[in-house]
Short mmCIF file of N, CA and C in Angstrom, two decimals:
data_model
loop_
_atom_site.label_atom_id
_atom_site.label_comp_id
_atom_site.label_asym_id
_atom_site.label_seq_id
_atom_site.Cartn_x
_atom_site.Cartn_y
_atom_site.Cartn_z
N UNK R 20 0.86 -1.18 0.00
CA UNK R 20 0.00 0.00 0.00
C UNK R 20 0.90 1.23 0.00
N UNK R 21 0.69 1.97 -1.16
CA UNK R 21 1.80 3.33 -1.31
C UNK R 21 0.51 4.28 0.45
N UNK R 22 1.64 5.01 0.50
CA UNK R 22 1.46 6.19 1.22
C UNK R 22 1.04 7.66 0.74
N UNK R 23 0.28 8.13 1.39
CA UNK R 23 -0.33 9.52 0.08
C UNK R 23 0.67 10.68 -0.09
N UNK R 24 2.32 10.17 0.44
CA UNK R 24 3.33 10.95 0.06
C UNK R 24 3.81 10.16 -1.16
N UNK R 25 3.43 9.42 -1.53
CA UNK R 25 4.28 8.21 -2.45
C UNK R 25 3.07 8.51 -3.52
N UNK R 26 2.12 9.00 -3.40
CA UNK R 26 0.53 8.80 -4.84
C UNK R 26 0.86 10.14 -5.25
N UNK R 27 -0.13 10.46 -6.35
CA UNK R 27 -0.38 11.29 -7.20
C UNK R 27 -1.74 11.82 -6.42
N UNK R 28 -2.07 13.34 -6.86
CA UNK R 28 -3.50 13.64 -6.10
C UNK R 28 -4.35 13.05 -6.86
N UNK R 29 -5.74 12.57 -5.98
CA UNK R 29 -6.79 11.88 -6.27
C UNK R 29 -7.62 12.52 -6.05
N UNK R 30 -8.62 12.91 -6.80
CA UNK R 30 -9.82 13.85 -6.33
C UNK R 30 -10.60 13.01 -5.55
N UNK R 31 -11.03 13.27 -4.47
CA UNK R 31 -11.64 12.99 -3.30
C UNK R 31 -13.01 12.77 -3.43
N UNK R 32 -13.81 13.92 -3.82
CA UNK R 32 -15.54 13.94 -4.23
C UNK R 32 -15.30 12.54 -4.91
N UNK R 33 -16.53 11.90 -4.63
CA UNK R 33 -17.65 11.26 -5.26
C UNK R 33 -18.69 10.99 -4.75
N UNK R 34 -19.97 10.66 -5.54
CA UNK R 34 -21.58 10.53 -5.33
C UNK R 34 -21.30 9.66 -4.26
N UNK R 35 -22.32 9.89 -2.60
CA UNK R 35 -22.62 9.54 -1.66
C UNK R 35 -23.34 8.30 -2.36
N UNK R 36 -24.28 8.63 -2.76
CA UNK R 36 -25.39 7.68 -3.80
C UNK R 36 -24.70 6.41 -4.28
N UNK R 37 -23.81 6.59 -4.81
CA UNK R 37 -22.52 5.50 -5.37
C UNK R 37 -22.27 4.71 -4.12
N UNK R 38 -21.51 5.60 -3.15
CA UNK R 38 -21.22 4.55 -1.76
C UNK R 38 -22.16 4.05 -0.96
N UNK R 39 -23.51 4.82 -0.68
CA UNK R 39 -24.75 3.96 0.13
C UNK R 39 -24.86 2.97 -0.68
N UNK R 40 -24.68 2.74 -2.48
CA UNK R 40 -25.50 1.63 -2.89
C UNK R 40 -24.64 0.58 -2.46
N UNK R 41 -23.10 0.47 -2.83
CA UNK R 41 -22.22 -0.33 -2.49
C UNK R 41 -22.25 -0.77 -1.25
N UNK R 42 -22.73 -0.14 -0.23
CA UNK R 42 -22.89 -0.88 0.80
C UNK R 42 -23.76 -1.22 0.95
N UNK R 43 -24.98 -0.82 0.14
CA UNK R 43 -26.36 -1.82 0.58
C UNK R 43 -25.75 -3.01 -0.16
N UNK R 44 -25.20 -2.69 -0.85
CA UNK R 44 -25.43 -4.44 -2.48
C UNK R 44 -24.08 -5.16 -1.77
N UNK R 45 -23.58 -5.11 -0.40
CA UNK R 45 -21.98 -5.32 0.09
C UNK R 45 -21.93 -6.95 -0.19
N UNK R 46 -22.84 -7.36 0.45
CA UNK R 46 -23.56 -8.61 0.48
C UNK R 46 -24.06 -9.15 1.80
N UNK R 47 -23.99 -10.42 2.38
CA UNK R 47 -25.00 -10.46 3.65
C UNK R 47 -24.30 -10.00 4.50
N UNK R 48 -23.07 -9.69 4.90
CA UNK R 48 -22.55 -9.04 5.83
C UNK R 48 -23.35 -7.45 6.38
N UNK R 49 -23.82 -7.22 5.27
CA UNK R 49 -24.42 -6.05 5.42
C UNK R 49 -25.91 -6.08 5.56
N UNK R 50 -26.94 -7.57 5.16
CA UNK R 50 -28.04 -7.71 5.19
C UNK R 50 -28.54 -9.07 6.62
N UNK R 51 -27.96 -9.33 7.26
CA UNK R 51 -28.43 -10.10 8.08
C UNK R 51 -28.69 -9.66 9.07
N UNK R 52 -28.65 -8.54 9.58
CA UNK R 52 -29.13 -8.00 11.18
C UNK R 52 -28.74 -7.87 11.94
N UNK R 53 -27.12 -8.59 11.79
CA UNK R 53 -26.43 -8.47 13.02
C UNK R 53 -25.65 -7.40 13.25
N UNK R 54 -25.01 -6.78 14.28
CA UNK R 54 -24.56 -5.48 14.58
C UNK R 54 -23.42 -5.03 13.64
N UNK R 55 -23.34 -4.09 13.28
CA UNK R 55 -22.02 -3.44 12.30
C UNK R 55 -21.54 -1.77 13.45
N UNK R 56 -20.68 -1.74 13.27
CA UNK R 56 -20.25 -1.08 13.74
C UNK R 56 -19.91 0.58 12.83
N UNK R 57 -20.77 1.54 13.27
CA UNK R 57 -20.61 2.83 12.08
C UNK R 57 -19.79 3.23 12.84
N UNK R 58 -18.62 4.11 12.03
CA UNK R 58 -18.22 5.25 11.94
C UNK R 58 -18.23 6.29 11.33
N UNK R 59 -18.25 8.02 11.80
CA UNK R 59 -18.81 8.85 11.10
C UNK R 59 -17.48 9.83 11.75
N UNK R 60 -16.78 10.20 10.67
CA UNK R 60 -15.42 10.81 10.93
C UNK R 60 -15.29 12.28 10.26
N UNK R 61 -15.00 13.38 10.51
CA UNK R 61 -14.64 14.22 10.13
C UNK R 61 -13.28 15.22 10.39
N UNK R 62 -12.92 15.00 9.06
CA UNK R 62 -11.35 15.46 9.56
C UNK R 62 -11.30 17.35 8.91
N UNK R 63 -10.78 18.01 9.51
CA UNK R 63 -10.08 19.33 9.39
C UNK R 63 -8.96 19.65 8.64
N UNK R 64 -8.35 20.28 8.37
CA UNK R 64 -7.38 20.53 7.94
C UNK R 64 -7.07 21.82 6.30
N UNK R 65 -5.46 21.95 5.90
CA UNK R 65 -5.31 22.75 4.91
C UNK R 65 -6.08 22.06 3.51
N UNK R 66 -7.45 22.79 2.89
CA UNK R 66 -7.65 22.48 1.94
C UNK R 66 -6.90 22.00 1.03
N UNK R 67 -5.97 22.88 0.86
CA UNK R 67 -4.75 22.03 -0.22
C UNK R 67 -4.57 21.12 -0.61
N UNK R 68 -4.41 20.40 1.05
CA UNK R 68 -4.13 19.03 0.81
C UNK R 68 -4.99 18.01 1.34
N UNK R 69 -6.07 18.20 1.91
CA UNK R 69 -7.14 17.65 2.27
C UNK R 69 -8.22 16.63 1.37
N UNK R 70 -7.98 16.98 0.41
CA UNK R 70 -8.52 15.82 -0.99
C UNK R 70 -7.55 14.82 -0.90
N UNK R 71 -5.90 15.12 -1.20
CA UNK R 71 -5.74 13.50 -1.59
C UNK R 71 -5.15 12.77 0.00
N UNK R 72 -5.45 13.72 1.39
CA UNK R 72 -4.94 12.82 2.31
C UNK R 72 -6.80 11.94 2.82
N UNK R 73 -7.87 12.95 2.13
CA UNK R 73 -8.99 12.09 2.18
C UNK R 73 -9.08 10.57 1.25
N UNK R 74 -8.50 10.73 -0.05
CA UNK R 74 -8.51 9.96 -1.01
C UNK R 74 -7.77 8.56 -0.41
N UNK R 75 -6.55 8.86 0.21
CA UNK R 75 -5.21 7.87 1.01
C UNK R 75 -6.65 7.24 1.76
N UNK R 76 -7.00 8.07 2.57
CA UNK R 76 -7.91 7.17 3.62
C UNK R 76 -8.77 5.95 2.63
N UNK R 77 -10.10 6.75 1.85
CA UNK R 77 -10.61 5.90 1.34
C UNK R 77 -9.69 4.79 0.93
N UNK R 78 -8.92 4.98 -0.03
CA UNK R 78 -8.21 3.91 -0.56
C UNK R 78 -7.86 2.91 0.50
N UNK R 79 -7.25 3.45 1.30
CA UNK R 79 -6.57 2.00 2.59
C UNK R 79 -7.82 1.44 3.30
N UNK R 80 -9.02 2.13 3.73
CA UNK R 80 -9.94 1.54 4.18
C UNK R 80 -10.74 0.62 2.86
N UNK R 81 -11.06 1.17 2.07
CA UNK R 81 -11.55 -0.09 0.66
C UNK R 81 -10.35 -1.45 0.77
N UNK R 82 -9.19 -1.29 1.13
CA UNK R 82 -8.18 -2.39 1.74
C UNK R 82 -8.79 -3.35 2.33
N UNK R 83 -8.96 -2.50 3.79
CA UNK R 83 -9.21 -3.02 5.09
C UNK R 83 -9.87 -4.22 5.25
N UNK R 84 -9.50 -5.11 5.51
CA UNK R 84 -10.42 -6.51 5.35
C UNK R 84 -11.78 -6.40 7.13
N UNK R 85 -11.74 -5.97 7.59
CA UNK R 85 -13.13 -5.15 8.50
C UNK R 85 -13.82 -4.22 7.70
N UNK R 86 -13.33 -3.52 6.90
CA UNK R 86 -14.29 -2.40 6.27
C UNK R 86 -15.58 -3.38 5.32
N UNK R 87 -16.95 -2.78 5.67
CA UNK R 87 -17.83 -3.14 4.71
C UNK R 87 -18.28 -2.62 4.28
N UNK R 88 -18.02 -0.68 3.93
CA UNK R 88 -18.62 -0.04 2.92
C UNK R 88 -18.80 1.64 3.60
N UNK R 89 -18.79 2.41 2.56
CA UNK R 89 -18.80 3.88 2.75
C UNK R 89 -19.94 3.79 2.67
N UNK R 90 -20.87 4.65 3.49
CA UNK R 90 -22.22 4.89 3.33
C UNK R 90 -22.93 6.48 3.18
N UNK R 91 -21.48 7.36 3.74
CA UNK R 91 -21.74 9.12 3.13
C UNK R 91 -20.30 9.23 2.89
N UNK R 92 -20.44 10.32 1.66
CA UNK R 92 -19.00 11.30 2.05
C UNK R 92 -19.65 12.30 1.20
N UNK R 93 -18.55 13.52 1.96
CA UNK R 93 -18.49 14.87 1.24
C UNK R 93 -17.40 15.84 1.90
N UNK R 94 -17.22 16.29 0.36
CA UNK R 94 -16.13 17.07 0.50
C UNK R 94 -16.31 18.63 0.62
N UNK R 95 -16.09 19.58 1.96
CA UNK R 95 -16.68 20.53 2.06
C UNK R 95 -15.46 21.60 2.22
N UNK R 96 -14.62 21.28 1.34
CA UNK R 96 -12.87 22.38 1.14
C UNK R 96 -12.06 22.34 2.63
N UNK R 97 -12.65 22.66 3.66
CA UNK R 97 -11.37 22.61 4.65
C UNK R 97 -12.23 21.46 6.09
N UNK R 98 -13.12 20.89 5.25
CA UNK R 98 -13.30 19.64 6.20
C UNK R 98 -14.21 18.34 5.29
N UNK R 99 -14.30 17.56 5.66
CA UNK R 99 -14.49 16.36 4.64
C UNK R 99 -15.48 15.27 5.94
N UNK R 100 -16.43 15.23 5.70
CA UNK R 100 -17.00 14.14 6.37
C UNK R 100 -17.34 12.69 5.41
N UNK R 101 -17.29 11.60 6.73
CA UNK R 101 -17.28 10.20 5.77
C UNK R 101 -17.99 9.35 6.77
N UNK R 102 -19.09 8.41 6.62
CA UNK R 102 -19.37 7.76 7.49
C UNK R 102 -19.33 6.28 6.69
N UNK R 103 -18.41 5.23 7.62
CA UNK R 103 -18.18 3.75 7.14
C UNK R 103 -18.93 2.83 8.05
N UNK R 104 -18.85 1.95 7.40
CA UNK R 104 -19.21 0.40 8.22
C UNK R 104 -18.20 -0.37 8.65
N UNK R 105 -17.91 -0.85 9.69
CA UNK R 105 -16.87 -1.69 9.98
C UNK R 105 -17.54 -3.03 10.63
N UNK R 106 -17.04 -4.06 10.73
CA UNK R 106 -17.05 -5.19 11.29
C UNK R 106 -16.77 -5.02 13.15
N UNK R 107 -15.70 -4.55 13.23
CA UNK R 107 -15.46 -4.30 14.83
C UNK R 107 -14.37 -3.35 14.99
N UNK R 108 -14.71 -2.74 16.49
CA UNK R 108 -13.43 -1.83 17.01
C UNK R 108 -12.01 -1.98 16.59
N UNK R 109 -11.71 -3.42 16.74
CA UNK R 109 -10.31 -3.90 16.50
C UNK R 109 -10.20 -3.80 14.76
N UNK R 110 -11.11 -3.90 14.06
CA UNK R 110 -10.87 -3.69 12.29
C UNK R 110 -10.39 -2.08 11.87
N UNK R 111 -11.37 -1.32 12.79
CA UNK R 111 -11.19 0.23 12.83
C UNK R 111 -10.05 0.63 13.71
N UNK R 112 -9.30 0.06 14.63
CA UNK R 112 -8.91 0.56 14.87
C UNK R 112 -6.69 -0.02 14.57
N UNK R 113 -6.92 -0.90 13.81
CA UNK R 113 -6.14 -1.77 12.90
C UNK R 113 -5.93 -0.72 11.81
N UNK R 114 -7.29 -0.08 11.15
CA UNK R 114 -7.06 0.74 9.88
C UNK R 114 -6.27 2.41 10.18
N UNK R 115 -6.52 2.44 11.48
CA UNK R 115 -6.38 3.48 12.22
C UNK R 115 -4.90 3.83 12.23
N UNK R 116 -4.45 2.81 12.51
CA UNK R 116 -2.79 2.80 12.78
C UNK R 116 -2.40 2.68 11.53
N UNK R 117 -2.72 1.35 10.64
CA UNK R 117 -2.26 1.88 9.50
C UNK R 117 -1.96 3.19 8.37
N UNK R 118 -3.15 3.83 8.99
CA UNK R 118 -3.30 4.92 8.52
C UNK R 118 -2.03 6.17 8.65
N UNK R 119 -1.32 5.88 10.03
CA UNK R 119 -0.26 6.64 10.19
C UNK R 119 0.40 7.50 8.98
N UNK R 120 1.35 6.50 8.48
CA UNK R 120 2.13 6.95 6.94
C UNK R 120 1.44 8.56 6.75
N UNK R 121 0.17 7.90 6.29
CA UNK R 121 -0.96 9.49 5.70
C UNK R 121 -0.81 10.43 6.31
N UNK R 122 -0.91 9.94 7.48
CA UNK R 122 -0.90 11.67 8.32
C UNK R 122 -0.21 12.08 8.46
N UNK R 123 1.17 11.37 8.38
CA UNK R 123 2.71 12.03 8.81
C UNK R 123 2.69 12.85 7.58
N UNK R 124 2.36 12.02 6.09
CA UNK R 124 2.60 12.61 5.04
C UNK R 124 2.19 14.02 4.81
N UNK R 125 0.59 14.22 5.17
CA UNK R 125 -0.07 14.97 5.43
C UNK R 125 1.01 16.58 6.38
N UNK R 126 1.16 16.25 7.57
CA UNK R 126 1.80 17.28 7.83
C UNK R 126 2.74 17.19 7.20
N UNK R 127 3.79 16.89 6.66
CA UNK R 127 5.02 16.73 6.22
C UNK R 127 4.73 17.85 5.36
N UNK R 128 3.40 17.81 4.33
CA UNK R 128 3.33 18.83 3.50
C UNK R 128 2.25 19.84 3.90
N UNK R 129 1.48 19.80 4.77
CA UNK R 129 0.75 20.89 5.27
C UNK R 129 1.80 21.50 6.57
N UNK R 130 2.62 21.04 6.97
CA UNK R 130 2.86 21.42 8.29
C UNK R 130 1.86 21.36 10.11
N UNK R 131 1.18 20.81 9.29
CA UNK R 131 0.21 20.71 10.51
C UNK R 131 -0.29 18.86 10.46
N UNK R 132 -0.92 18.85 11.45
CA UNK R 132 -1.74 17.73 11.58
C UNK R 132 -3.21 17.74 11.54
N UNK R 133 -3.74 17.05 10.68
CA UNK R 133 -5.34 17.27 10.60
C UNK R 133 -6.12 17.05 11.70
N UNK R 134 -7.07 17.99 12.33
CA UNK R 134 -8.11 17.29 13.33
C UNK R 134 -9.15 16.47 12.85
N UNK R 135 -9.22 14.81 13.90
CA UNK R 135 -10.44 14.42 13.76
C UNK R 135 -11.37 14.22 14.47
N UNK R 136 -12.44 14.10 14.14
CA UNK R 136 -13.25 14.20 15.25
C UNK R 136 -14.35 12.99 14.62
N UNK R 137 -13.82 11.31 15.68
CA UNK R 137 -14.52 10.29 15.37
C UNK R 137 -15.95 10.22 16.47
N UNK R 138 -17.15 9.42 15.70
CA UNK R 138 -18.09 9.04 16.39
C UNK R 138 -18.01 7.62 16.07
N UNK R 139 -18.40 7.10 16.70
CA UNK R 139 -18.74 5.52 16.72
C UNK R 139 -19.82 4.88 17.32
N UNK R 140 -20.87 3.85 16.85
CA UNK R 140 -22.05 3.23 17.15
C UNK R 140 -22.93 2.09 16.67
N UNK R 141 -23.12 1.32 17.08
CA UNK R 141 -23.67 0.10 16.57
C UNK R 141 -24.75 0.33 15.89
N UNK R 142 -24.99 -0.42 14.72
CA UNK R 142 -26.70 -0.29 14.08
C UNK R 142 -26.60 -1.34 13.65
N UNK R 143 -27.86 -1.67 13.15
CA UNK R 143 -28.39 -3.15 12.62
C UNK R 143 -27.93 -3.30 11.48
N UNK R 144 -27.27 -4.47 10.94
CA UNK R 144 -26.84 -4.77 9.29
C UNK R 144 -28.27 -4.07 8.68
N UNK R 145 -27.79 -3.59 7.67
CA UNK R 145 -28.87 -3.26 6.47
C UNK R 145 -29.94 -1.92 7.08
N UNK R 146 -29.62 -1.47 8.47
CA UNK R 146 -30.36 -0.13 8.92
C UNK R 146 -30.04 0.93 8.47
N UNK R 147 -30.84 1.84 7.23
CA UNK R 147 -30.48 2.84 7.42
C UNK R 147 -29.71 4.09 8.09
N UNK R 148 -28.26 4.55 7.74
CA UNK R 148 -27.33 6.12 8.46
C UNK R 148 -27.31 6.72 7.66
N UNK R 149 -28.14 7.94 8.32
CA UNK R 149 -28.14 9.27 7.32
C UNK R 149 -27.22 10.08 8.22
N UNK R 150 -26.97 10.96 7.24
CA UNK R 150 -25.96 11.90 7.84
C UNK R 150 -25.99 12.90 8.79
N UNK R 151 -27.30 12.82 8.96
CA UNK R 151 -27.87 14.00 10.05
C UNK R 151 -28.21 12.91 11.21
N UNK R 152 -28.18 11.47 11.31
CA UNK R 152 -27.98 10.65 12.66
C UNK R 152 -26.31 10.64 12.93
N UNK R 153 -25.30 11.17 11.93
CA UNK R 153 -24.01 11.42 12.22
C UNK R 153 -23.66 12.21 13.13
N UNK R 154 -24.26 13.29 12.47
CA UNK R 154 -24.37 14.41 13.47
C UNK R 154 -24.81 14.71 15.04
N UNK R 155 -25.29 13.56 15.13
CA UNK R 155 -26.24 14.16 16.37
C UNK R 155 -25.83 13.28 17.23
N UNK R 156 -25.42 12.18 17.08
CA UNK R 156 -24.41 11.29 17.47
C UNK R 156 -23.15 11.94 18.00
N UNK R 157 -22.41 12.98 17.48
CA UNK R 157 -21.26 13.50 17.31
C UNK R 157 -21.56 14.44 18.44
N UNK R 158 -22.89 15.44 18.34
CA UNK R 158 -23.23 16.20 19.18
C UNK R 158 -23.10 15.64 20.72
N UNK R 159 -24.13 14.25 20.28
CA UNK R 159 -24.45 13.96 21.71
C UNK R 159 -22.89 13.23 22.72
N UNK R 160 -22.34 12.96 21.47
CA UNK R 160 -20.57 12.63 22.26
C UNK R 160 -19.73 13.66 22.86
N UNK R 161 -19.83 14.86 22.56
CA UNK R 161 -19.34 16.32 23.01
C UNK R 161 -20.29 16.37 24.22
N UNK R 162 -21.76 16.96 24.46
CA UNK R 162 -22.02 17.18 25.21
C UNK R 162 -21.95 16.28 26.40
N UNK R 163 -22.26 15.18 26.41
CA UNK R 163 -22.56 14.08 27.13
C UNK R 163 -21.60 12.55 27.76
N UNK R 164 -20.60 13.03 26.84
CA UNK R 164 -19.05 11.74 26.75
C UNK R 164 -19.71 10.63 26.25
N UNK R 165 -19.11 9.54 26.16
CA UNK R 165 -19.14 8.19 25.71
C UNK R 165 -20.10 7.72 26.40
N UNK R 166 -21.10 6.82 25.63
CA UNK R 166 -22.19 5.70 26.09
C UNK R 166 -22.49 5.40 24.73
N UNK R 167 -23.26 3.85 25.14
CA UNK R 167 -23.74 3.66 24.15
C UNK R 167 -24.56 4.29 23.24
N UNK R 168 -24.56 5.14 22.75
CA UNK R 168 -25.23 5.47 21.84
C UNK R 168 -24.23 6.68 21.02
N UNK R 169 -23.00 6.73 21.50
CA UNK R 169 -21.75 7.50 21.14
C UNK R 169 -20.72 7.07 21.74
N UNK R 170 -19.82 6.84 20.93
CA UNK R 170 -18.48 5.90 21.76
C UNK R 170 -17.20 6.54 20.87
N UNK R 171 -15.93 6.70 21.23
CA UNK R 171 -14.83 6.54 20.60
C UNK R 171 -14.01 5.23 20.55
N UNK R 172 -13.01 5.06 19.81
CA UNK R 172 -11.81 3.90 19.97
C UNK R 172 -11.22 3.95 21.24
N UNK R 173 -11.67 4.68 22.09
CA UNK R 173 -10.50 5.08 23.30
C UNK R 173 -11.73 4.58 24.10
N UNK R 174 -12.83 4.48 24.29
CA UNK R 174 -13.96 4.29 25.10
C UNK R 174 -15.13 3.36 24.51
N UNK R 175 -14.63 1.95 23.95
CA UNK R 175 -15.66 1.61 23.24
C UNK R 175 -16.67 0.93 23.82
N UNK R 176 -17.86 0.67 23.62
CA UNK R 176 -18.90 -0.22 24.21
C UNK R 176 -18.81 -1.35 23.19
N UNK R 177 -19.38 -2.55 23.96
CA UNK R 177 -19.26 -3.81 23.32
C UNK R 177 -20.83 -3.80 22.16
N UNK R 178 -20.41 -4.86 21.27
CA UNK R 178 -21.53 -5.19 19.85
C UNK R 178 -22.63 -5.50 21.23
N UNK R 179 -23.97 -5.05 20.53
CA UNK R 179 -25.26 -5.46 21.51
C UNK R 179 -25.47 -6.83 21.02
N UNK R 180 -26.07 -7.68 22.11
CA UNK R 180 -26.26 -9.38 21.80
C UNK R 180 -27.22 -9.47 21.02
#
């Protein structure tokens, strides 16, 4: 896996529409009911370079053998939201570290380090996440800290039985 100091820029945008379908059509991993684990991430940083250190991500998470599918993204110039499906904490948080390279790369040429600001939460295979349950999720993790119904990698709650 090149590093997004080692790629060429990748334009970042594409149709949300494109990634909800791919993860509905993922296959039964995504249709049997059992818990998946969302994440809904939004990172900060110098526009500049914020497309292709978004692009690095997608790419290594489409890798990720836990990842089961993008279900939003958008690219909003100096912040980028994305919400995925994962299999479990340990898949996300496996992609997490891998992810390193990127970010070093990332400041290396922004000089800075991007902020992120993760939510995390269980939903039913095949349940509808819209992006405005991202949000409020995110909200309710600021005001309120970690519980189930908002968790980080640093504070996770276990898959519901």
């Amino acid at each position: 896996m090149q590093s997004l100091d080692q790629r060429q820029r990748v334009p970042a945008a594409r149709s949300s529409s494109h990634h909800a379908r791919r993860a509905r059509d993922h296959g039964p991993a995504l249709r049997g009911g059992s818990p998946v684990l969302v994440e809904a991430r939004t990172v900060r940083g110098d526009r500049r370079f914020l497309g292709a250190f978004a692009a690095a991500l997608r790419e290594r998470a489409r890798s990720g053998p836990g990842h089961l599918g993008e279900v939003h993204f958008s690219d909003e110039g100096d912040h980028i939201h994305m919400v995925a499906l994962w299999r479990s904490p340990v898949d996300l948080r496996s992609f997490v570290e891998e992810a390193h390279p990127d970010v070093l790369a990332l400041r290396a040429r922004s000089g800075a380090f991007p902020e992120v600001e993760r939510v995390l939460w269980w939903s039913t295979a095949g349940a509808p996440v819209s992006r405005e349950e991202a949000g409020e999720r995110a909200r309710r993790l600021r005001e309120h800290g970690p519980g189930p119904r908002a968790f980080t990698l640093a504070s996770p709650v276990p898959a519901p039985a």
